[in-house]
Coordinates of C-alpha atoms and ligand atoms in Angstrom, one line a residue:
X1 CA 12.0 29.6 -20.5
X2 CA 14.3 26.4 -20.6
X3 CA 13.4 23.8 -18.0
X4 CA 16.3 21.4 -16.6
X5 CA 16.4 18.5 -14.1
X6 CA 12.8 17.2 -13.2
X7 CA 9.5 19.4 -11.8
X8 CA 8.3 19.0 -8.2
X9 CA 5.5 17.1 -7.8
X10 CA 2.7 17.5 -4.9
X11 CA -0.4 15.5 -3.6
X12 CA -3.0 18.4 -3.3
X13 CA -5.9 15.8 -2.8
X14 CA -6.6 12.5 -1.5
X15 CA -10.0 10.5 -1.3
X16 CA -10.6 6.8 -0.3
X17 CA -14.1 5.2 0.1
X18 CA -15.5 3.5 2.7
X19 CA -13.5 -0.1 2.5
X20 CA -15.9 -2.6 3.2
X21 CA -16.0 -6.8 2.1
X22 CA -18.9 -6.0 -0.4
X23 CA -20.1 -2.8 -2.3
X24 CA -23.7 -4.0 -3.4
X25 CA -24.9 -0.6 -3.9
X26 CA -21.9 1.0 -6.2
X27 CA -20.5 -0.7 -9.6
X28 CA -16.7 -0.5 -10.2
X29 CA -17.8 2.8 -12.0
X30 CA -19.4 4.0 -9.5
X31 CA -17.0 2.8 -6.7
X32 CA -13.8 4.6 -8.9
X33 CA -15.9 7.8 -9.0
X34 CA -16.8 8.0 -5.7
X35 CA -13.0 8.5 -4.7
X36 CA -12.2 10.5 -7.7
X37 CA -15.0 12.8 -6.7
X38 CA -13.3 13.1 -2.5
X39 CA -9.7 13.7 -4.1
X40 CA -10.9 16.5 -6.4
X41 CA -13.2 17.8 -3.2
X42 CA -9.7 17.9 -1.4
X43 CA -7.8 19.5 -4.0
X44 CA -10.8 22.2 -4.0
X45 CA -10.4 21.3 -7.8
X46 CA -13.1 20.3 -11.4
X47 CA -12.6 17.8 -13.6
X48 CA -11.6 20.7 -16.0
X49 CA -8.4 21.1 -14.3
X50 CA -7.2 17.4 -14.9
X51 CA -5.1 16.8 -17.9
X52 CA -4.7 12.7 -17.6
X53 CA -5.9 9.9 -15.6
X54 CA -4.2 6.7 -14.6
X55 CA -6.1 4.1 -13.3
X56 CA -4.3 0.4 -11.8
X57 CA -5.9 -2.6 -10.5
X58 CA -4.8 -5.9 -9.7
X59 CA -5.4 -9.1 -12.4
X60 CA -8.6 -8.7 -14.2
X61 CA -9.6 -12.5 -12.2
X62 CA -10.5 -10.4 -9.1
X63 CA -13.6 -9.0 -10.6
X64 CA -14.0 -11.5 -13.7
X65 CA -14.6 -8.5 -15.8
X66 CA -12.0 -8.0 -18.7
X67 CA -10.0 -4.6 -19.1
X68 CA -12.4 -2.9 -17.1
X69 CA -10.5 0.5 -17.5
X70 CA -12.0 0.5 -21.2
X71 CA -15.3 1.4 -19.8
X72 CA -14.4 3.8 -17.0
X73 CA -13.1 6.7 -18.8
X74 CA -16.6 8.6 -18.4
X75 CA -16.7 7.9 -14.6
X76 CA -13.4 9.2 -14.7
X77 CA -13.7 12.8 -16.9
X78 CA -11.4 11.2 -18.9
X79 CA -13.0 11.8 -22.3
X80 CA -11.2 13.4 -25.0
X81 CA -8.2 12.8 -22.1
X82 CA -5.2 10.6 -22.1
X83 CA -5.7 7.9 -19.8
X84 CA -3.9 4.9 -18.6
X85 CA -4.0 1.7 -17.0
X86 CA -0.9 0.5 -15.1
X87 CA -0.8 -3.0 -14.0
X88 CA 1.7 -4.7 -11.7
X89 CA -0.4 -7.2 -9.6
X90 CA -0.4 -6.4 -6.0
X91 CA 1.9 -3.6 -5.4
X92 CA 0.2 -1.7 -8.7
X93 CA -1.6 1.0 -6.4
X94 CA 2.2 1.8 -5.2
X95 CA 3.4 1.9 -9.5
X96 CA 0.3 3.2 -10.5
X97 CA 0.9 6.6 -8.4
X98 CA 4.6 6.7 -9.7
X99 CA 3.5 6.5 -13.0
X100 CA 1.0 9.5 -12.7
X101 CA 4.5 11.2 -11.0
X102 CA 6.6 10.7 -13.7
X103 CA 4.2 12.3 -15.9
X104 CA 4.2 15.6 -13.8
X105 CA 8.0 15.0 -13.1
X106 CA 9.0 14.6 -16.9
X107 CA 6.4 18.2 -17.9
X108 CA 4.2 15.8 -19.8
X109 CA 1.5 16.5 -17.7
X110 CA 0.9 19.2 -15.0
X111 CA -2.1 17.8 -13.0
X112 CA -2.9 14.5 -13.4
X113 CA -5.9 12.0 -11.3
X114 CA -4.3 8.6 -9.8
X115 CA -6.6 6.0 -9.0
X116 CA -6.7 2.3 -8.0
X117 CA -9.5 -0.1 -7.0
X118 CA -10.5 -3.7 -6.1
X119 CA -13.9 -5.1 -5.9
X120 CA -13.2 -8.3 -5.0
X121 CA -17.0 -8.9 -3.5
X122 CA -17.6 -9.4 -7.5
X123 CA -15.4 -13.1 -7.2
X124 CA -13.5 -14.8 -5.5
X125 CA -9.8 -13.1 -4.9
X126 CA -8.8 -16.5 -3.2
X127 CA -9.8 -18.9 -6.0
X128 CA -8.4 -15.7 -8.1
X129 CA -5.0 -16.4 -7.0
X130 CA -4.9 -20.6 -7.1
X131 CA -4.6 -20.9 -10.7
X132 CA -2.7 -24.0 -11.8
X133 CA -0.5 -22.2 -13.8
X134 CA 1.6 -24.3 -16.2
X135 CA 5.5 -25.0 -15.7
X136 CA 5.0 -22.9 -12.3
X137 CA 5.3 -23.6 -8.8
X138 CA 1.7 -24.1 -7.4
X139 CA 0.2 -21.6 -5.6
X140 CA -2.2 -23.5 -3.5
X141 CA -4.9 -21.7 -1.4
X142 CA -4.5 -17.9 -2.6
X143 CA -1.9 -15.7 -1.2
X144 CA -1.8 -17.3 1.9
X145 CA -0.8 -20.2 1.0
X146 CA 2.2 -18.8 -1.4
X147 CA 3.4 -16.7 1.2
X148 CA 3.0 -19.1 5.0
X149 CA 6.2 -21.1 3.8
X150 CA 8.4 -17.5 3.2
X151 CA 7.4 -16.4 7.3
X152 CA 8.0 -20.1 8.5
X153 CA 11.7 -19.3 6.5
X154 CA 11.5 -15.8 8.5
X155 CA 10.9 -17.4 11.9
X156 CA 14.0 -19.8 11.2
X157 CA 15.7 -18.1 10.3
X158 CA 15.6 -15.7 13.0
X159 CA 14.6 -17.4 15.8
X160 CA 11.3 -14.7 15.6
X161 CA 9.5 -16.0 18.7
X162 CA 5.6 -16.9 17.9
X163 CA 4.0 -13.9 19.5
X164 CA 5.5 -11.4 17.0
X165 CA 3.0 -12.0 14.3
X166 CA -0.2 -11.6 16.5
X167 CA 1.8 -8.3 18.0
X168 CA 1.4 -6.7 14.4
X169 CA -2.1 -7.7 13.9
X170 CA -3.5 -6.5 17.5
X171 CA -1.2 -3.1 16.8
X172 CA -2.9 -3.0 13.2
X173 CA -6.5 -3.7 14.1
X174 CA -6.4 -1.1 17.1
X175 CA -4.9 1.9 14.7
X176 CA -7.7 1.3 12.2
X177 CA -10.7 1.4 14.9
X178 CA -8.8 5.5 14.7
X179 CA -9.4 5.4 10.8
X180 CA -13.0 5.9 9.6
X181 CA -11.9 4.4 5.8
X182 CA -10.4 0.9 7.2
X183 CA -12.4 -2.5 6.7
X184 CA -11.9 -3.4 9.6
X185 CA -13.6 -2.0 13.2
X186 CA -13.2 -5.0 15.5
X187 CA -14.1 -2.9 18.5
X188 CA -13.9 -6.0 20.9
X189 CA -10.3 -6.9 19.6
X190 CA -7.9 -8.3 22.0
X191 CA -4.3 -10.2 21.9
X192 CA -5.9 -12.9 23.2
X193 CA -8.5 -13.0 20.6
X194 CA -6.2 -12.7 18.0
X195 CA -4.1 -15.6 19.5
X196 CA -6.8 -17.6 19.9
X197 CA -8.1 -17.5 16.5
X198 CA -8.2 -20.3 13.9
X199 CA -4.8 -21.2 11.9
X200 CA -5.8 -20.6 8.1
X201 CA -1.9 -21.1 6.5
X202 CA 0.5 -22.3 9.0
X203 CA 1.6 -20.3 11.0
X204 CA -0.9 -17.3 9.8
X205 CA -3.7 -17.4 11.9
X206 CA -7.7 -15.5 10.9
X207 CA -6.9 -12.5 12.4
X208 CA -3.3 -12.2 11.4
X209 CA -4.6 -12.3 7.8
X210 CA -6.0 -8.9 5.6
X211 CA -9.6 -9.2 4.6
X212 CA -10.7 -9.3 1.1
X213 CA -12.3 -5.6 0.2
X214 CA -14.2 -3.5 -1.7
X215 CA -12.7 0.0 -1.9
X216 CA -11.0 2.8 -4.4
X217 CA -8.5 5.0 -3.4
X218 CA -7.6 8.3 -5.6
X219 CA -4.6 11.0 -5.8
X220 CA -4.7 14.7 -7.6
X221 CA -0.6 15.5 -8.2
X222 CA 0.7 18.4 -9.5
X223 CA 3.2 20.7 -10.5
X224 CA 5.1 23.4 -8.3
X225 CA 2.8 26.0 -9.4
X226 CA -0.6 23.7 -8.8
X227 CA 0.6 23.1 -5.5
X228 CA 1.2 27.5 -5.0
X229 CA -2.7 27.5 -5.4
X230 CA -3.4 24.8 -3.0
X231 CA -4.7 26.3 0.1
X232 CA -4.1 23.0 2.4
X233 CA -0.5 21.7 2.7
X234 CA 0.8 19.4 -0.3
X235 CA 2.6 16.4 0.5
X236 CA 5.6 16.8 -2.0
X237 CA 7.5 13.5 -3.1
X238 CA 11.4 13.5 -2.3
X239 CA 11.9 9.9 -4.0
X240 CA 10.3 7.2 -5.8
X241 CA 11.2 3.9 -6.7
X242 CA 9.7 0.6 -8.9
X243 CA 12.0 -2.5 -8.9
X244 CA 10.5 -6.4 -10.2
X245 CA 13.1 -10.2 -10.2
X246 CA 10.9 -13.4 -11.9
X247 CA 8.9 -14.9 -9.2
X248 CA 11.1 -18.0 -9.2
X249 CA 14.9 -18.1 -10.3
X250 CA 17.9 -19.8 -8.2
X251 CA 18.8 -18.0 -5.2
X252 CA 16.2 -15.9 -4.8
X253 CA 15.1 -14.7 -1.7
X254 CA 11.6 -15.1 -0.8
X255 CA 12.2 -13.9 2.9
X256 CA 14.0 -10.4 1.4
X257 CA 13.6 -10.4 -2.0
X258 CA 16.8 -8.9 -3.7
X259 CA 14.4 -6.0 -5.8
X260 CA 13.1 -5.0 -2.2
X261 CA 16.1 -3.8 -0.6
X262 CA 17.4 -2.3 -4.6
X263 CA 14.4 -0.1 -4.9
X264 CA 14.8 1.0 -1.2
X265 CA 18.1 1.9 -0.9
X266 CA 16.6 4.4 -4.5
X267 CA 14.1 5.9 -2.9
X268 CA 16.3 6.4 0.4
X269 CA 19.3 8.0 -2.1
X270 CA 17.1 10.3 -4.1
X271 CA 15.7 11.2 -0.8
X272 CA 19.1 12.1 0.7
X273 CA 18.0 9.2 3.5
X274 CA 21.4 7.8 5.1
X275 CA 19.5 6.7 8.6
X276 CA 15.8 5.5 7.4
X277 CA 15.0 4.4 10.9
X278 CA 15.9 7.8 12.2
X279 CA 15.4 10.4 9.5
X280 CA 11.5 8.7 8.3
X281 CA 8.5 9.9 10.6
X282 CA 6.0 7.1 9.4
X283 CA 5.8 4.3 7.3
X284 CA 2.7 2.7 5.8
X285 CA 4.1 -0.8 4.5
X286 CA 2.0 -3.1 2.7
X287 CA 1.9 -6.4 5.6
X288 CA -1.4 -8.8 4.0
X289 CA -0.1 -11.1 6.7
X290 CA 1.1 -9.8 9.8
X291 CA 4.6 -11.2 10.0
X292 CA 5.4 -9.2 7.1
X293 CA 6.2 -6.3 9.3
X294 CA 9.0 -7.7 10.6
X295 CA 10.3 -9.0 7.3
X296 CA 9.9 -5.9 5.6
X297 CA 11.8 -3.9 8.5
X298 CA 14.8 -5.7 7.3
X299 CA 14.0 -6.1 3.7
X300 CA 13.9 -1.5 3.8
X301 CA 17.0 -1.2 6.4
X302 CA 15.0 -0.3 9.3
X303 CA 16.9 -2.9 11.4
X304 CA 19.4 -5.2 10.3
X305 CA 18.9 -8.7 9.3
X306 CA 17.4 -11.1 12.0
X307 CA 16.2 -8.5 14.0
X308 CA 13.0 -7.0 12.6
X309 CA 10.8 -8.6 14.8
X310 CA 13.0 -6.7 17.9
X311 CA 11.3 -3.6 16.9
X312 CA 8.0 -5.2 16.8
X313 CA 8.0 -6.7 20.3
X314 CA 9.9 -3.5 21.8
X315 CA 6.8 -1.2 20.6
X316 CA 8.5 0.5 18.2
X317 CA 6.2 0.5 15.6
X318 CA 3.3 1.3 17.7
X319 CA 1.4 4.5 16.4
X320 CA 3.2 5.9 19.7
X321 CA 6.5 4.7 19.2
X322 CA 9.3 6.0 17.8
X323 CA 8.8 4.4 13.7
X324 CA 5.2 4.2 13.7
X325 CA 4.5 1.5 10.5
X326 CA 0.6 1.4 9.4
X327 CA -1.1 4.2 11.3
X328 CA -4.1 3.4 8.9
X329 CA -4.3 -0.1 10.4
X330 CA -2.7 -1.2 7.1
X331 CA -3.3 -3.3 4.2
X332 CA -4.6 -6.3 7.3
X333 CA -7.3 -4.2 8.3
X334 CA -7.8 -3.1 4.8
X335 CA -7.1 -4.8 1.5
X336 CA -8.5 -3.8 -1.4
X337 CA -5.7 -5.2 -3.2
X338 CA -5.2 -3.2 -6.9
X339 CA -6.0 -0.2 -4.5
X340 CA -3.5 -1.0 -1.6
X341 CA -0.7 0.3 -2.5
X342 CA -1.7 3.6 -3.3
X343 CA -3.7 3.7 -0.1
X344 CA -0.5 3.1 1.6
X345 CA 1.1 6.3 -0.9
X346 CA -1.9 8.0 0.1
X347 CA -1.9 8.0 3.7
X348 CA 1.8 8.3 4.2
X349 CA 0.8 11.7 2.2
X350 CA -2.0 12.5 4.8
X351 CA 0.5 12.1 7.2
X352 CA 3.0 14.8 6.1
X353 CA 0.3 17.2 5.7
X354 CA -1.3 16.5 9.0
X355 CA -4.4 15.5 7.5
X356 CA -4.5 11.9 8.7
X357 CA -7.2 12.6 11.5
X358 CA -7.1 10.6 14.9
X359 CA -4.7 8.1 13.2
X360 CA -2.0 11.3 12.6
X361 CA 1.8 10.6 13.7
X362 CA 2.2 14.2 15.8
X363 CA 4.5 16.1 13.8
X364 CA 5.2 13.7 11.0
X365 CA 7.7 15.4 8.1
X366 CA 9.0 12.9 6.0
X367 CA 6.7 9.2 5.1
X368 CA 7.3 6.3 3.4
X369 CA 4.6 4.1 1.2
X370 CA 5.1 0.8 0.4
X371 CA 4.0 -2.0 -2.1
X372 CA 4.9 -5.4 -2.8
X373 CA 3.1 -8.0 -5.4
X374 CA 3.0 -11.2 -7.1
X375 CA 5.1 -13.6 -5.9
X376 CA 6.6 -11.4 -3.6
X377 CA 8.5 -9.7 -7.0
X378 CA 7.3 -6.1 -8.0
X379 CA 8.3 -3.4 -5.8
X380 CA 7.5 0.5 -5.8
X381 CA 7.6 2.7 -2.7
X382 CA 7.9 6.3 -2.2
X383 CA 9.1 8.9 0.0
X384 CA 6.9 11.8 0.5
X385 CA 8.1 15.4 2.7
X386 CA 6.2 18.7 4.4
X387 CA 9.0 20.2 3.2
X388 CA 9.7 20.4 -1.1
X389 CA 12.9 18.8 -2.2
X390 CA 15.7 20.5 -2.7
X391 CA 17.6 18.8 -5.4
Ligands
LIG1 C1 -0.2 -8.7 -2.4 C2 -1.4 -9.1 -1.5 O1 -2.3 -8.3 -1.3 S1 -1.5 -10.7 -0.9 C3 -3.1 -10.8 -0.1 C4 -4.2 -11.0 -1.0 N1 -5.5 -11.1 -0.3 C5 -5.8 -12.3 0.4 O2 -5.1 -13.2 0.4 C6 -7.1 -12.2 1.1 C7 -7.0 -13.0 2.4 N2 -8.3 -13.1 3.1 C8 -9.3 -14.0 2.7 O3 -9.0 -14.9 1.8 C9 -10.6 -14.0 3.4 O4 -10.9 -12.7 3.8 C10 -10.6 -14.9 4.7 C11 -10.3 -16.3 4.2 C12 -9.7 -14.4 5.7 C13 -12.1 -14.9 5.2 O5 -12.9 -15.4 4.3 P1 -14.5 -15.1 4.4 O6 -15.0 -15.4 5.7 O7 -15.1 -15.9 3.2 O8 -14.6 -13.6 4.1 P2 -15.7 -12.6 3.6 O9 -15.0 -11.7 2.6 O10 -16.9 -13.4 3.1 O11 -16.1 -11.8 4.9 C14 -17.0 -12.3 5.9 C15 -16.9 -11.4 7.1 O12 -15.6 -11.6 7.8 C16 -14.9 -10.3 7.9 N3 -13.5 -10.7 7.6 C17 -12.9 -11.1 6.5 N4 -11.6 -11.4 6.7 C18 -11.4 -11.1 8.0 C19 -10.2 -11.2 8.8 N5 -9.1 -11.6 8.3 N6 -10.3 -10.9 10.1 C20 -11.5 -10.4 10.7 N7 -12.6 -10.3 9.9 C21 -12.6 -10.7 8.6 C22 -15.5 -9.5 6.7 O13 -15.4 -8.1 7.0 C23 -16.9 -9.9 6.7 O14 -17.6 -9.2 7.8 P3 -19.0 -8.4 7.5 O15 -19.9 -9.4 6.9 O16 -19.3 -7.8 8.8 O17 -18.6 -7.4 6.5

């Protein structure tokens, strides 16, 4: 039989640890098994039935252990298998998952384990990230302190008023008390509280910032007839996307980054999207610092330019409104950080096949995941249906 155009692909099984700030009782192997072992329980499949694994994490600094893939292919079933590591700083979970779909997509491969982690409890991810790189723009204190300077722009900019930011993180922290898997349970949270909090990286304040976490998050995709013998709904991906720009170059824009709003408007045309904010049930987007929903809004053409932060304010992104972003309680209740983008991939899956538990968006058919690393530069996103494409 001659095959044309691309195969189908399907998540058949999802499995996430427990995120927590420290995993003393697990190694990385043990940590990358654990979720391995929940997606394969999920996809009611054996290690027999994988043909490849690939594995992403975020710079080896996070852990101090070199390449630690080269060691992880037994934890993994992935002896006498092809396996491979994918590495595109913080939005690898997201690349690492469209990697493992391209294999299925292109017949190289019909079922094929994704998995990402971070166990940042092993360093110091903060330290990790303030390396005085040569010739480079400094990064001073971690992430935060590269990326407070791009929301001060945002707020300029748009004349965002101050609230907005600790709006996202009391929407963010409420959703994950819903989701057993998050960091994150602050059962006493309030607006208040997060108000009131200390100011880490003008103007982020503590509880507007992601934690640092432990956690692995895995995916089992497969073809169209691995999905026929899957007795819980697939998720099936309609469109998927990977776009980078140099972290530093003349014009660019830190606030939307240019490769944000390419690999977008991909995902949104090989999707058949022409309305995002109408036609997309859910969206888990990858916000480290709670301002960045707003940014990202616009940066994906769910509201125009300058007025993001509308939606945010108006309850729109509430898990009851009507775009619900980071169900999950998102990447600031929860971040892992190799492993956040495919978490976000993950659960935008769950929520298309109605699997996503007390967080679920009622009736959710089409979701979107969303990553974004290094200095705001590498992009991949996807678009996930109920439904199996039609083109
Ligand atoms: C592309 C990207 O992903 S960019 C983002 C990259 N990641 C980051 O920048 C991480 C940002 N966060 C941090 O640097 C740290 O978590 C800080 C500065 C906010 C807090 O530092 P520390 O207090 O040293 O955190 P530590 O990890 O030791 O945790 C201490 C406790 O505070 C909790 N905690 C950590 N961060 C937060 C937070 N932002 N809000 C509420 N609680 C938190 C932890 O769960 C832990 O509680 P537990 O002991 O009950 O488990």
């Amino acid at each position: 039989m001659t095959h044309t155009g691309k195969e189908p692909v399907a998540v058949v099984g999802v499995g996430q640890t427990k995120h927590v700030a420290a995993r003393h009782d697990v190694s990385i192997a043990g940590l990358v098994r654990e979720a391995a072992v929940r997606a394969l329980a999920d996809a009611e499949l054996s290690w027999a039935d994988i043909d490849a694994v690939v594995i992403g994490k975020a710079p080896d600094f996070f852990e101090g252990v070199m390449m630690p893939e080269l060691y992880l292919a037994d934890a993994l079933g992935a002896v006498g298998k092809p396996m491979l590591r994918v590495h595109t700083a913080g939005s690898v979970g997201g690349s690492t998952a469209l990697v493992a779909s391209h294999l299925v997509a292109a017949r190289v491969h019909r079922t094929v384990l994704t998995l990402a982690f971070e166990k940042q409890s092993e360093s110091n991810a903060m330290w990790g990230l303030s390396l005085p790189v040569p010739f480079q723009q400094p990064l001073l204190a971690g992430a935060g302190g590269f990326f407070a300077p791009h929301v001060r722009a945002y707020m300029r900019r748009t004349g965002a008023p101050d609230a907005v930011g600790s709006l996202v993180a009391y929407k963010d922290r409420r959703n994950a008390l819903k989701n057993p898997y998050a960091h994150l349970h602050e059962h006493d949270i309030t607006l208040e509280k997060v108000r009131a909090s200390p100011m880490l990286w003008d103007p982020i304040r503590y509880s507007e910032t992601c934690p640092s976490s432990d956690g692995a998050c895995a995916m089992i995709l497969t073809d169209r007839a691995g999905a026929a013998r899957s007795r819980k709904p697939p998720a099936w991906v309609h469109g998927g996307a990977m776009r980078s720009e140099p972290t530093l170059f003349a014009g660019k824009d830190f606030v939307s980054p240019q490769a944000g709003k390419d690999c977008a408007a991909d995902v949104y045309r090989q999707a058949g999207i022409t309305d995002p904010r109408r036609e997309i049930d859910a969206v888990e987007m990858y916000v480290p610092f709670s301002w960045y929903e707003p940014m990202w809004l616009e940066n994906l053409g769910f509201a125009q330019e300058g007025e993001g932060w509308k939606l945010t304010e108006a309850g729109v992104t509430e898990l009851d409104g009507d775009l619900p972003v980071n169900p999950s309680g998102g990447v600031l209740s929860t971040n892992p950080i190799g492993a956040s983008g495919m978490i976000r991939f993950a659960e935008a899956a769950l929520q298309v096949r109605g699997q996503a538990g007390e967080h679920q968006v009622p009736g959710a058919r089409r979701a979107m995941g969303h990553a974004y690393g290094g200095g705001a530069q590498f992009f991949a996103m996807w678009l996930v249906g109920a439904e199996p494409p039609t083109t």
